[in-house]
Short mmCIF file of C-alpha atoms in Angstrom, two decimals:
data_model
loop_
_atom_site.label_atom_id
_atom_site.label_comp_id
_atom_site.label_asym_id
_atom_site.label_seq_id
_atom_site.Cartn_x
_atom_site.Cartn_y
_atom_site.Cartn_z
CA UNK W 24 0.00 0.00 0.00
CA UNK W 25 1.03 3.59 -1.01
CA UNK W 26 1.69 6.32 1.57
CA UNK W 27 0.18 9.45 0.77
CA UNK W 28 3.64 11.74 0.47
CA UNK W 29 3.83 14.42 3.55
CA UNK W 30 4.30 17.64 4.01
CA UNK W 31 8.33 17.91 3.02
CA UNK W 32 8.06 15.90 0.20
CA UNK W 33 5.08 17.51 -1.69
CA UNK W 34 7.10 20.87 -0.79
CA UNK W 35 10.40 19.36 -2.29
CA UNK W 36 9.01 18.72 -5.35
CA UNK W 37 7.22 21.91 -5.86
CA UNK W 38 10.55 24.03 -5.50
CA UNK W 39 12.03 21.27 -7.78
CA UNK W 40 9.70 22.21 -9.96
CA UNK W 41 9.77 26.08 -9.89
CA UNK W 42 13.84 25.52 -10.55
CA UNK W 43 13.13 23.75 -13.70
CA UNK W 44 10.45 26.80 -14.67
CA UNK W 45 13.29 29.34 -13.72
CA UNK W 46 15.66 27.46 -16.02
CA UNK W 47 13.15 26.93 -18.85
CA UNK W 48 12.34 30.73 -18.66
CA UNK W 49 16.03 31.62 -18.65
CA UNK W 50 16.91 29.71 -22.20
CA UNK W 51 13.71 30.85 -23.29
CA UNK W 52 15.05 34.68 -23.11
CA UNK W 53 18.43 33.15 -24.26
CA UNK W 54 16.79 31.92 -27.20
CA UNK W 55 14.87 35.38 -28.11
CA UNK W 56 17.74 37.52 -27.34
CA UNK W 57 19.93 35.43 -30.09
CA UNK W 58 17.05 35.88 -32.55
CA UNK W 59 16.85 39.43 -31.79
CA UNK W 60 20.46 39.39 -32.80
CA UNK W 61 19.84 37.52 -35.39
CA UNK W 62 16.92 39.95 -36.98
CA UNK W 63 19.57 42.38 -37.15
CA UNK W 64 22.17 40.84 -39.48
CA UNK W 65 22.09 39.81 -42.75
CA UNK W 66 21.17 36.59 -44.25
CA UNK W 67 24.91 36.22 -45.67
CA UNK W 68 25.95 36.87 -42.28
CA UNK W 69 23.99 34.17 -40.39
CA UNK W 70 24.73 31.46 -43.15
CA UNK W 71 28.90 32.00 -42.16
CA UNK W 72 28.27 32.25 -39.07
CA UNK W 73 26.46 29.01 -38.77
CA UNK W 74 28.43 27.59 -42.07
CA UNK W 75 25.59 26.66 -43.96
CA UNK W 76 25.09 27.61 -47.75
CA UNK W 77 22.91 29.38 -49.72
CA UNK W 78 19.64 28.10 -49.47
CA UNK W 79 18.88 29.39 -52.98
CA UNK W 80 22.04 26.75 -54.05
CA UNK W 81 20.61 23.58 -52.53
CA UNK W 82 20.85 20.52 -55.26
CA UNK W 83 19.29 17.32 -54.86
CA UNK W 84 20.98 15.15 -51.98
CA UNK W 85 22.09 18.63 -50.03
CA UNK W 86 21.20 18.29 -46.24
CA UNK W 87 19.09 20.98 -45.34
CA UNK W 88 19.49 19.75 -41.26
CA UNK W 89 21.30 22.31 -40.52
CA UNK W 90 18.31 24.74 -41.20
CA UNK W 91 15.98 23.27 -39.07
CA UNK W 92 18.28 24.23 -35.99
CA UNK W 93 16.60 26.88 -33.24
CA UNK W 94 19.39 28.92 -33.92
CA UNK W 95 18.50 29.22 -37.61
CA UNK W 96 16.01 32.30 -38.01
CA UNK W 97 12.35 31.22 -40.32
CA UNK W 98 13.27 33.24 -42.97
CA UNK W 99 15.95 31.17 -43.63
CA UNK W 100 14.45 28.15 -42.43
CA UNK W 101 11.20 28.33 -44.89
CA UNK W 102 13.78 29.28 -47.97
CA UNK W 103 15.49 26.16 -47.60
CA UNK W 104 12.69 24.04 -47.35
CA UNK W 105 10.95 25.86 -50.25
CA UNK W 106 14.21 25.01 -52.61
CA UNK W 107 14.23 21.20 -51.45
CA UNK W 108 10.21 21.14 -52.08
CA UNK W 109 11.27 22.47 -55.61
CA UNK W 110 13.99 19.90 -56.06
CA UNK W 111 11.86 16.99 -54.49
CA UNK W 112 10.11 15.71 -57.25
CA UNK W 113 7.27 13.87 -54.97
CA UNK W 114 6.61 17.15 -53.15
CA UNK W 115 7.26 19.26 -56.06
CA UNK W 116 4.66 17.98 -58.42
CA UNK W 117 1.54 17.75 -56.18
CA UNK W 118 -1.17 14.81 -58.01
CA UNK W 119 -4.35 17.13 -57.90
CA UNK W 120 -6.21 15.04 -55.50
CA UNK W 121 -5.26 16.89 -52.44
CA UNK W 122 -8.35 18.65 -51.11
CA UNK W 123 -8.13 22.49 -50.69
CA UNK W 124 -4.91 22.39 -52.92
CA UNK W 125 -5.69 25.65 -54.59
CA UNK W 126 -5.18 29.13 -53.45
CA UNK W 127 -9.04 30.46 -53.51
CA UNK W 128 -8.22 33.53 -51.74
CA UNK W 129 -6.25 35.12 -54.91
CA UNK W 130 -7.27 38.50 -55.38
CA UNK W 131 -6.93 38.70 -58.62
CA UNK W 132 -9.33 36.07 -59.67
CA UNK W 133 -11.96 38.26 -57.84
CA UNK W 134 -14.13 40.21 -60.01
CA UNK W 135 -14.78 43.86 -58.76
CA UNK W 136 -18.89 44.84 -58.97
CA UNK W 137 -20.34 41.62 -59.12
CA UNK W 138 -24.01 41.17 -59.58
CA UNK W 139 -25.45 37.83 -58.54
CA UNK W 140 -29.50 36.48 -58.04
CA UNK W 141 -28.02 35.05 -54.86
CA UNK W 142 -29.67 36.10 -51.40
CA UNK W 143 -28.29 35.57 -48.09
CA UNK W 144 -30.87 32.91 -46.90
CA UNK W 145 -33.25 32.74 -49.56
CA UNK W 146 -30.85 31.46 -52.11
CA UNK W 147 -31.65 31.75 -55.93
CA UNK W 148 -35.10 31.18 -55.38
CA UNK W 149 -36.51 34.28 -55.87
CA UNK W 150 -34.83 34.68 -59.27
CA UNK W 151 -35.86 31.35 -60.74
CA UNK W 152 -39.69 32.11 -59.61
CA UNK W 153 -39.05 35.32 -61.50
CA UNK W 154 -37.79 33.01 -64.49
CA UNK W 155 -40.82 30.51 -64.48
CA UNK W 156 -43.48 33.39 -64.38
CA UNK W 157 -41.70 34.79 -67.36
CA UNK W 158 -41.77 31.41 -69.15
CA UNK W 159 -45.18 30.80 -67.83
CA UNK W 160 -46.58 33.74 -69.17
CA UNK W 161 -44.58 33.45 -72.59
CA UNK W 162 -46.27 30.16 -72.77
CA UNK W 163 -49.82 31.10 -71.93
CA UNK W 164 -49.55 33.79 -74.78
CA UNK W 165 -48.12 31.30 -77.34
CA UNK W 166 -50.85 28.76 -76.46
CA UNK W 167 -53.43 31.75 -77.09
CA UNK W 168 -52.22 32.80 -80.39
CA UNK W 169 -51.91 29.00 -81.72
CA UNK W 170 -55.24 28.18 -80.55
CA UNK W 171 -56.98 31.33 -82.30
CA UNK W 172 -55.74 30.73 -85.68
CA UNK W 173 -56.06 26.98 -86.07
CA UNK W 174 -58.58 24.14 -85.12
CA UNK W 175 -57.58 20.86 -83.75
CA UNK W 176 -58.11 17.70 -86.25
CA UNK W 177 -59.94 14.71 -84.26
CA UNK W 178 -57.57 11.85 -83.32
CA UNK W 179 -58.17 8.47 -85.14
CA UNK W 180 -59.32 5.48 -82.69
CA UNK W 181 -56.80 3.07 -82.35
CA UNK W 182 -58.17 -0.59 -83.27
CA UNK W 183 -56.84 -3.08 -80.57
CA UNK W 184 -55.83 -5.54 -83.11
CA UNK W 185 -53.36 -3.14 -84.61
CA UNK W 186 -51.40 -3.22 -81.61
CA UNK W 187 -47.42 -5.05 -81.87
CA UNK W 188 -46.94 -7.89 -79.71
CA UNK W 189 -44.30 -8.19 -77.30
CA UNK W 190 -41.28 -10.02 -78.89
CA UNK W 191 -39.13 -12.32 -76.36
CA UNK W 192 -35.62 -12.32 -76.44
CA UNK W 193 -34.07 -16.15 -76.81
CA UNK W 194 -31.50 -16.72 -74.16
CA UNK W 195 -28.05 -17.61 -75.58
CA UNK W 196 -26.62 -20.88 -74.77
CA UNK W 197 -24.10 -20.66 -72.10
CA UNK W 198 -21.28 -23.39 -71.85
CA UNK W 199 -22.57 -25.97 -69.14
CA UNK W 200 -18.56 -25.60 -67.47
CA UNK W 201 -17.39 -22.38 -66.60
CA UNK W 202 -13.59 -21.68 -65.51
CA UNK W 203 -13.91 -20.10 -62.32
CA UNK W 204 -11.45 -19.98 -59.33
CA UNK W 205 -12.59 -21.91 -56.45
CA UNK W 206 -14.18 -20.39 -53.87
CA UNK W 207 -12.54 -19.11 -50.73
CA UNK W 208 -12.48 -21.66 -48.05
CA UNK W 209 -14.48 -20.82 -44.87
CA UNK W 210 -12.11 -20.90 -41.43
CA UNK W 211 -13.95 -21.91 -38.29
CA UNK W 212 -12.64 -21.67 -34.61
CA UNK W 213 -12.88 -23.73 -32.32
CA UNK W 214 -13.11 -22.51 -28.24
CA UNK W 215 -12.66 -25.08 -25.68
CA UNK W 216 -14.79 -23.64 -22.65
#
């Protein structure tokens, strides 16, 4: 049976633990002062001084590692890996399947005063009522018109006699032995309880 811990050693491991935040909060400002450093040089100056080359070089088979350090500012982090996903064949060329794949929000595909039937919440409806009353009304005044200047001949009676038959459809002879593979064999268990 487990002890609940006492007093001294709850309190141990709670100033343990503030010494580990003090120390995570101490490279943390480490970290952001060398990047604030780092903002102000060059790029050419923070590839010597880490010796790595120009990410704008990079050939197939380069190690771009050395990029991916903490030390390594984005900028030149996200032009390496832009250069080896133009080198990469398999992430270069991108199949067209990949969902959301496009770049929809390009501003120059938009086009500036558009006019649309579309209503927030009604939808097109409104317009294509608009459309059938239109048709509706062409229709009613084309059936008017038509109707006025000719008469309608009487339609023939249709003698039941004259009427085709159904023809059937003669089932071709299938080979009594078909070459099939054989079916899958069933597995069964058996438990001893």
């Amino acid at each position: 049976m487990t002890r609940p811990r006492d007093f001294w050693s709850r309190r141990k491991a709670a100033v343990q633990a503030e010494a580990e935040a003090e120390v995570l909060v101490a490279a943390d400002q480490v970290i952001a002062a060398q990047q604030a450093e780092l903002e102000e040089k060059t790029d050419a100056d923070i590839l010597a001084e880490f010796d790595l080359p120009d990410p704008d070089t990079l050939q197939p088979g380069d190690d771009v590692s050395g990029f991916m350090a903490k030390a390594v500012p984005d900028r030149l982090r996200r032009r390496a890996l832009r250069r080896l996903w133009r080198l990469n064949p398999v992430l270069a060329n991108v199949d067209g399947l990949v969902d959301y794949g496009e770049d929809y929000t390009d501003a120059a595909c938009v086009i500036e005063n558009i006019q649309t039937a579309y209503q927030v919440g009604k939808g097109m409806l409104a317009h294509i009522e608009a459309l059938a009353a239109d048709a509706e009304e062409t229709t009613d005044d084309v059936v008017e018109s038509e109707s006025d200047t000719r008469t309608e001949p009487e339609a023939a009676p249709v003698e039941p006699d004259l009427v085709p038959e159904p023809v059937s459809v003669a089932r071709a002879e299938q080979p009594e032995e078909f070459d099939l593979p054989p079916a899958p064999r069933r597995m069964t268990f058996e438990f001893e309880g």
